[in-house]
XYZ file of C-alpha atoms in Angstrom:
525
model
C -7.574 11.040 44.088
C -6.115 12.940 46.995
C -8.209 13.425 50.119
C -10.557 16.345 50.661
C -8.323 18.098 53.175
C -5.453 18.161 50.724
C -7.765 19.315 47.944
C -8.809 22.350 49.982
C -5.182 23.261 50.610
C -4.410 22.898 46.932
C -7.401 24.992 45.960
C -6.106 27.882 48.079
C -3.100 28.184 45.756
C -5.553 29.033 42.957
C -8.013 31.790 43.856
C -10.936 29.620 44.893
C -13.619 32.242 44.308
C -12.311 32.952 40.835
C -12.141 29.239 39.946
C -15.761 28.696 41.079
C -16.934 31.696 39.057
C -14.952 30.492 36.042
C -16.371 26.993 36.356
C -19.967 28.214 36.573
C -19.374 30.541 33.643
C -17.857 27.683 31.637
C -20.905 25.455 32.062
C -23.416 28.295 31.763
C -24.970 28.046 35.225
C -25.198 30.137 38.358
C -24.572 28.711 41.837
C -28.244 27.966 42.517
C -28.687 26.201 39.171
C -25.575 24.124 39.837
C -26.899 22.969 43.222
C -30.326 22.196 41.784
C -28.808 20.204 38.906
C -26.288 18.173 40.906
C -27.645 18.248 44.446
C -24.565 19.928 45.942
C -22.690 23.216 45.795
C -19.391 23.488 43.917
C -17.497 23.389 47.228
C -19.378 20.260 48.303
C -18.691 18.738 44.904
C -14.979 19.424 45.451
C -15.182 17.551 48.753
C -16.896 14.596 47.053
C -14.261 14.306 44.375
C -11.312 15.135 46.636
C -9.980 17.714 44.184
C -10.695 21.229 43.011
C -13.197 20.433 40.263
C -12.350 23.395 38.072
C -8.637 22.740 38.389
C -8.957 19.033 37.612
C -11.232 19.579 34.619
C -8.968 22.312 33.321
C -5.820 20.212 33.593
C -7.549 17.295 31.875
C -8.463 19.794 29.163
C -12.142 19.027 29.595
C -13.131 22.692 29.609
C -12.055 23.296 26.028
C -15.181 22.759 23.918
C -13.350 23.453 20.676
C -9.851 22.627 19.536
C -7.291 25.340 20.067
C -6.539 27.584 17.104
C -3.215 25.922 16.407
C -4.644 22.365 16.517
C -4.799 20.199 13.449
C -8.317 19.242 12.353
C -8.571 15.435 12.481
C -11.967 15.088 10.855
C -10.481 13.558 7.725
C -7.282 12.190 9.333
C -5.301 14.332 6.913
C -1.546 14.262 6.421
C -0.324 14.797 9.935
C 1.241 12.417 12.405
C 2.486 12.477 15.938
C 6.076 13.491 16.516
C 7.699 10.688 18.502
C 9.551 7.428 18.422
C 8.088 4.061 19.362
C 9.091 2.910 22.826
C 7.565 -0.182 24.420
C 8.855 -0.023 28.007
C 7.393 2.782 30.053
C 8.637 2.184 33.585
C 9.910 5.456 34.988
C 12.819 3.637 36.569
C 14.051 2.201 33.279
C 15.015 5.384 31.404
C 18.332 5.105 29.632
C 20.469 7.860 31.121
C 23.071 7.515 28.379
C 20.689 8.086 25.472
C 21.688 10.917 23.143
C 18.389 10.985 21.321
C 16.777 14.403 21.764
C 13.271 13.015 22.049
C 14.271 10.501 24.684
C 16.125 13.213 26.552
C 12.886 15.185 26.650
C 11.013 12.089 27.794
C 13.484 11.526 30.644
C 13.210 15.165 31.655
C 9.421 15.028 31.818
C 9.602 11.773 33.749
C 11.780 13.441 36.358
C 9.384 16.399 36.558
C 6.447 14.053 37.086
C 8.375 12.079 39.666
C 9.231 15.312 41.500
C 5.572 16.291 41.498
C 4.595 12.953 42.988
C 7.357 13.058 45.591
C 6.245 16.554 46.620
C 2.679 15.227 47.037
C 1.271 17.507 44.353
C -2.286 16.926 43.177
C -3.028 14.609 40.291
C -4.086 17.601 38.202
C -0.705 19.256 38.741
C 0.997 16.209 37.301
C -1.448 16.046 34.425
C -0.598 19.639 33.590
C 3.075 18.706 33.410
C 2.306 15.895 31.002
C -0.053 17.991 28.913
C 2.370 20.893 28.573
C 5.019 18.548 27.256
C 2.826 16.824 24.715
C 1.234 20.119 23.677
C 4.687 21.208 22.489
C 5.466 17.917 20.734
C 2.156 17.017 19.177
C 2.003 17.313 15.396
C 4.427 17.551 12.504
C 3.690 17.578 8.799
C 4.285 14.195 7.190
C 3.636 14.747 3.442
C 2.208 11.245 3.126
C 0.178 10.832 -0.059
C -1.094 7.382 1.005
C -2.607 8.347 4.356
C -5.560 5.963 3.849
C -3.277 3.016 3.208
C -3.046 2.367 6.953
C -5.469 3.060 9.779
C -4.129 2.680 13.326
C -6.660 1.734 15.976
C -5.865 1.374 19.682
C -7.901 -0.828 22.019
C -7.671 -0.253 25.786
C -9.098 -2.849 28.160
C -8.837 -4.986 31.261
C -9.131 -8.779 31.189
C -12.949 -9.092 30.987
C -13.474 -6.256 28.451
C -10.683 -7.819 26.352
C -13.137 -10.610 25.559
C -15.426 -7.952 24.091
C -12.588 -6.337 22.150
C -11.049 -9.485 20.606
C -14.016 -10.456 18.357
C -14.096 -6.856 17.096
C -10.409 -7.031 16.162
C -10.887 -10.405 14.469
C -13.764 -9.124 12.337
C -11.774 -6.013 11.387
C -8.924 -8.222 10.185
C -11.346 -10.485 8.297
C -12.951 -7.557 6.474
C -9.507 -6.123 5.790
C -8.489 -9.367 4.044
C -11.667 -9.157 1.956
C -11.009 -5.530 1.005
C -14.187 -4.298 2.702
C -12.701 -1.566 4.866
C -12.145 2.062 3.873
C -8.386 1.528 4.211
C -6.010 -1.197 3.116
C -4.181 -2.139 6.307
C -5.290 -2.017 9.926
C -2.603 -1.567 12.541
C -3.886 -2.751 15.924
C -2.412 -1.364 19.158
C -3.304 -2.974 22.488
C -3.283 -0.939 25.720
C -3.318 -3.614 28.419
C -4.524 -2.738 31.914
C -3.963 -5.316 34.648
C -2.451 -8.780 34.787
C -3.175 -11.371 32.124
C -4.516 -8.948 29.523
C -1.402 -8.991 27.367
C -1.661 -12.785 27.092
C -5.121 -12.400 25.586
C -4.267 -9.492 23.290
C -0.808 -10.454 22.015
C -1.963 -12.732 19.207
C -4.410 -10.136 17.883
C -2.351 -6.926 18.108
C 0.689 -5.613 16.280
C 2.040 -4.360 19.588
C 0.735 -4.351 23.171
C 1.645 -1.714 25.745
C 1.145 -2.137 29.475
C -0.547 0.959 30.919
C -0.845 -0.071 34.573
C -3.317 -1.945 36.723
C -6.473 -1.314 38.695
C -7.001 -0.650 42.343
C -6.740 -3.835 44.409
C -9.821 -4.985 46.279
C -7.610 -5.200 49.363
C -6.651 -1.512 49.267
C -8.276 0.804 51.773
C -9.324 4.401 51.228
C -6.314 5.507 53.294
C -4.167 5.019 50.215
C -5.972 7.578 48.065
C -2.916 9.720 47.396
C -0.914 6.657 46.463
C -3.752 5.682 44.137
C -3.761 9.157 42.568
C -0.020 8.848 41.972
C -0.484 5.488 40.272
C -3.307 6.834 38.110
C -1.121 9.726 37.014
C 1.753 7.416 36.146
C -0.588 5.217 34.144
C -2.116 8.178 32.278
C 1.436 9.093 31.353
C 2.163 5.531 30.222
C -0.956 5.510 28.061
C -0.126 8.934 26.625
C 3.422 7.935 25.835
C 2.290 4.713 24.168
C -0.315 6.464 22.055
C 1.819 9.414 21.024
C 4.315 7.018 19.488
C 1.781 5.193 17.340
C -0.126 7.828 15.331
C -3.493 6.596 16.637
C -6.469 7.361 14.402
C -9.087 6.033 16.823
C -9.105 4.792 20.416
C -11.657 2.103 21.332
C -12.334 1.548 25.039
C -14.576 -0.850 26.948
C -15.412 -1.152 30.641
C -15.779 1.190 33.593
C -12.417 0.944 35.338
C -9.043 2.661 35.320
C -8.170 1.515 31.814
C -10.960 3.692 30.446
C -10.126 6.719 32.602
C -6.418 6.572 31.792
C -6.669 5.901 28.065
C -9.422 8.448 27.377
C -7.494 11.027 29.437
C -4.483 10.301 27.238
C -6.658 10.584 24.139
C -7.882 13.968 25.372
C -4.311 15.163 25.699
C -3.523 13.992 22.172
C -6.848 15.009 20.534
C -7.462 11.392 19.534
C -11.096 10.460 18.727
C -12.678 7.889 21.060
C -15.326 5.202 20.612
C -16.407 3.738 23.952
C -18.259 0.421 24.359
C -20.397 0.768 27.504
C -21.990 -2.190 29.288
C -22.359 -1.017 32.903
C -24.773 1.837 32.284
C -25.712 2.347 35.940
C -22.160 3.046 37.060
C -20.123 4.250 34.080
C -16.853 6.047 34.568
C -17.138 9.831 34.285
C -14.560 10.199 31.522
C -16.792 8.432 28.956
C -18.553 11.784 28.675
C -15.486 12.854 26.710
C -15.816 10.057 24.137
C -16.970 11.041 20.656
C -19.306 8.046 20.402
C -20.674 5.577 22.978
C -22.314 2.211 22.265
C -24.764 0.370 24.525
C -26.282 -3.143 24.302
C -29.976 -2.184 24.147
C -32.412 0.576 23.222
C -33.485 0.992 26.857
C -29.857 1.584 27.853
C -29.480 4.124 25.056
C -32.405 6.097 26.475
C -31.011 5.758 30.000
C -27.617 7.272 29.166
C -29.178 10.085 27.182
C -31.773 10.981 29.815
C -29.842 10.250 33.028
C -26.482 11.734 32.052
C -27.319 13.972 29.096
C -24.982 12.092 26.757
C -25.678 12.811 23.116
C -23.823 10.463 20.778
C -25.103 7.097 22.043
C -25.809 4.142 19.726
C -27.545 0.828 20.443
C -25.551 -2.138 19.091
C -28.120 -4.702 20.220
C -26.101 -7.149 22.303
C -22.923 -8.205 24.094
C -19.929 -9.050 21.839
C -18.320 -11.056 24.652
C -21.038 -13.700 24.279
C -19.773 -14.457 20.783
C -16.191 -14.649 22.103
C -17.137 -17.253 24.706
C -19.126 -19.259 22.152
C -16.184 -19.186 19.745
C -13.795 -20.486 22.430
C -16.099 -23.472 22.941
C -16.572 -24.220 19.232
C -12.832 -24.046 18.560
C -12.054 -26.410 21.444
C -9.857 -23.842 23.153
C -11.066 -24.742 26.637
C -9.091 -27.022 28.919
C -10.763 -30.432 29.181
C -12.509 -31.664 32.318
C -9.946 -34.467 32.538
C -7.074 -31.987 32.619
C -8.787 -29.924 35.291
C -9.435 -33.059 37.375
C -5.792 -34.044 37.095
C -4.556 -30.558 38.040
C -6.866 -29.795 40.949
C -7.872 -33.258 42.150
C -11.639 -32.657 41.848
C -13.813 -34.280 39.171
C -16.927 -32.577 40.505
C -16.719 -29.171 42.139
C -18.349 -25.817 42.769
C -16.448 -22.812 41.409
C -16.569 -19.628 43.489
C -15.326 -16.382 41.928
C -14.572 -13.416 44.184
C -14.988 -10.453 41.864
C -15.567 -6.730 41.979
C -19.077 -6.927 43.459
C -17.611 -8.044 46.784
C -15.739 -6.132 49.466
C -13.048 -7.535 51.711
C -15.329 -7.627 54.731
C -17.809 -9.811 52.799
C -15.302 -12.645 52.743
C -15.416 -13.224 56.504
C -19.041 -14.353 56.040
C -18.714 -15.950 52.614
C -15.681 -18.236 53.058
C -16.880 -19.980 56.278
C -20.246 -20.470 54.559
C -18.494 -22.173 51.642
C -16.518 -24.359 54.054
C -19.843 -25.558 55.413
C -20.957 -26.938 52.033
C -18.749 -30.001 52.646
C -18.428 -30.253 48.849
C -15.302 -29.968 46.684
C -14.900 -26.258 45.915
C -12.407 -24.155 43.962
C -12.212 -20.499 44.951
C -10.780 -17.998 42.464
C -9.726 -14.971 44.584
C -9.247 -12.783 41.499
C -8.809 -9.266 42.974
C -8.371 -10.412 46.571
C -5.120 -11.524 48.164
C -4.798 -15.304 47.869
C -3.103 -15.625 51.248
C -5.895 -13.720 52.974
C -8.549 -16.024 51.471
C -6.516 -19.111 52.414
C -6.381 -17.932 56.017
C -10.186 -17.690 56.115
C -10.825 -21.219 54.818
C -10.468 -24.207 57.167
C -11.944 -26.947 54.962
C -9.831 -29.646 53.288
C -12.398 -29.749 50.480
C -11.772 -26.120 49.531
C -8.826 -25.115 47.351
C -7.778 -21.509 46.721
C -6.577 -20.885 43.164
C -4.058 -18.354 41.939
C -5.414 -14.873 41.243
C -5.400 -15.238 37.460
C -6.442 -18.628 36.098
C -8.425 -19.945 33.131
C -11.845 -19.020 34.526
C -13.641 -19.915 31.301
C -12.430 -23.528 31.341
C -12.990 -23.874 35.096
C -16.530 -22.514 34.741
C -17.303 -24.837 31.853
C -16.343 -27.925 33.889
C -17.955 -26.861 37.165
C -21.103 -28.448 38.597
C -22.174 -24.991 39.736
C -20.875 -21.422 39.770
C -21.155 -18.911 42.610
C -19.880 -15.475 41.701
C -19.679 -11.989 43.139
C -18.825 -10.304 39.867
C -20.405 -8.287 37.106
C -21.145 -8.440 33.419
C -18.220 -10.627 32.309
C -19.070 -13.600 34.515
C -22.800 -13.213 33.858
C -22.195 -13.445 30.117
C -19.878 -16.448 30.523
C -22.416 -18.249 32.712
C -25.185 -17.482 30.215
C -23.274 -18.842 27.240
C -21.799 -21.900 29.021
C -25.192 -22.757 30.565
C -23.577 -23.582 33.907
C -26.049 -23.562 36.852
C -25.128 -20.322 38.616
C -25.806 -18.111 41.602
C -24.952 -14.408 41.500
C -24.187 -12.721 44.824
C -25.915 -9.367 45.218
C -22.786 -7.816 46.697
C -23.043 -4.064 47.116
C -24.486 -3.271 43.669
C -28.204 -2.579 43.871
C -28.412 -1.258 40.310
C -26.145 -2.903 37.786
C -26.502 -4.013 34.173
C -25.282 -7.497 35.098
C -28.213 -7.818 37.512
C -30.611 -7.039 34.662
C -28.919 -9.602 32.421
C -28.840 -12.253 35.183
C -32.590 -11.823 35.614
C -33.100 -12.214 31.853
C -31.089 -15.455 32.003
C -32.959 -16.670 35.117
C -29.785 -16.718 37.206
C -30.804 -16.300 40.870
C -29.351 -13.236 42.600
C -29.085 -13.686 46.363
C -27.475 -12.323 49.498
C -24.575 -14.340 50.932
C -26.679 -16.012 53.617
C -29.188 -17.224 50.959
C -26.635 -19.085 48.828
C -27.297 -22.551 50.373
C -31.013 -22.211 49.691
C -30.377 -21.160 46.067
C -28.079 -24.156 45.503
C -30.826 -26.603 46.459
C -32.899 -25.619 43.430
C -30.544 -24.627 40.657
C -30.984 -24.815 36.882
C -28.869 -23.839 33.855
C -29.366 -20.264 32.579
C -31.969 -19.796 29.855
C -32.023 -17.605 26.763
C -29.627 -17.122 23.855
C -27.293 -14.124 23.961
C -24.825 -15.401 21.355
C -26.772 -14.367 18.240
C -27.271 -10.826 19.530
C -23.595 -10.722 20.514
C -22.537 -11.538 16.965
C -24.747 -8.791 15.575
C -23.279 -6.357 18.097
C -19.768 -7.133 16.819
C -20.797 -6.301 13.248
C -22.425 -3.076 14.433
C -19.261 -1.963 16.271
C -17.078 -2.719 13.251
C -19.474 -0.790 11.017
C -19.124 2.184 13.346
C -15.317 1.928 13.243
C -15.216 1.536 9.462
C -17.503 4.531 8.973
C -16.418 6.538 12.003
C -17.508 10.163 11.883
C -14.416 12.059 13.009
C -16.434 15.276 13.234
C -18.488 13.987 16.183
C -18.140 16.217 19.229
C -17.348 14.911 22.694
C -19.920 15.145 25.478
C -20.392 18.310 27.496
C -19.224 19.167 30.982
C -22.656 18.703 32.500
C -22.554 15.027 31.538
C -19.162 14.680 33.212
C -20.534 16.249 36.375
C -23.668 14.095 36.392
C -21.698 10.852 36.115
C -19.119 12.041 38.616
C -21.819 12.915 41.116
C -23.647 9.612 40.558
C -20.444 7.644 41.179
C -19.739 9.648 44.316
C -23.195 8.906 45.736
C -22.792 5.263 44.680
C -19.517 4.925 46.605
C -20.874 6.622 49.713
C -23.979 4.422 49.784
C -21.839 1.286 50.001
C -19.219 2.272 52.564
């Protein structure tokens, strides 16, 4: 998002008093009720978000509780389709200037308009409006297709860790399709890949994979917020353009990062129904409030989302599908052998350290020297951090810094011990692989992965307590694979019997999550 100073300037272009009154009217509250509900005034909320709240919600089309009069009802996915051609390369720089195709000419024109908006340092919502206006004019055309239920097109948007939740769902869909147990004959699977390495995981399971951008680097400072807003806008456009060309019947998302925000925003623009698989209930992304249906891994989490954020359509699936994915990789001998790892990295016995999203850059100045002091062969996976920066911090000949994206599953499986500053994905992998592990507290005080680590008896410690934890370390306990398999079946049942009449969440839920994330960020700066 842009910074607060810019947001105030932008807000002045739109009568601020009128927008506040309109916002309060839209959500059925007066100013005092708003402050009591969310702990801040509307103006203070604007400062938190770095954007005029009313303007941003309006441009994302979140204020429209019902479809516009001229919209096509999608409840039964009747004979309408999206009016576009399929294009797989969405870089703004790569438009073919010589194309005579009318649609592509329109696409190039809108690209230039978006680029102009970004160059003029317009707000993210201004760019979203440009995108929405275009797609509003080019949304639906009659198809006269008598066999509409022959094919169902489902898009899956994810980063690399959530992809391991998505893949078993896709595989079961295809299995049931081959057995004739779905409510349609053919399933067309579209992958929306966010970040490096995701396409490699998804390619073999999807009919086509589109790249919709990447997340914010752990090395990026808050000073680049406008640049980040520009990138988010570009990626929303990429996701929208990918989806509008594929006649998506349902979007399935998983995670709490930019892939979810961008793909659900695109789905909002296109009126595409959304099923969201939520695992990080304490810090979800605000846009999940606009999903038609949300799944969670336990009954307690279902209650939490409903009570804490006022979300309505929440379903307990009873486990973590990723656990079944990890177990399947082991059973099918897809992991790299210990001998191959020894040959590649030179260590037969080693500690694996993963620097994930629970850590901040300043944590590394304490963590890396501590690891050097182990005097034990160690492989460090920098993941979201710059490899060169991590290499500069380490002075030990027994420590090797890996590339940013490596086969973590195989490296974890062969490790003597795992130390990780990451969330749910690594906790699930450690729990299934039964590798003695230590989870770094990082800056998350409340996090679903902390709950799961405690259930698996994985110690959770501050950086300075890692040596003590390593002296008395045992494999994780418990079995999360069986529940994970059941969760996969429950998700597929929801997809197969998806209720297209389900309404998205309300604006109050969006505000509550937005406010919670804002307070979460501020508490860890």
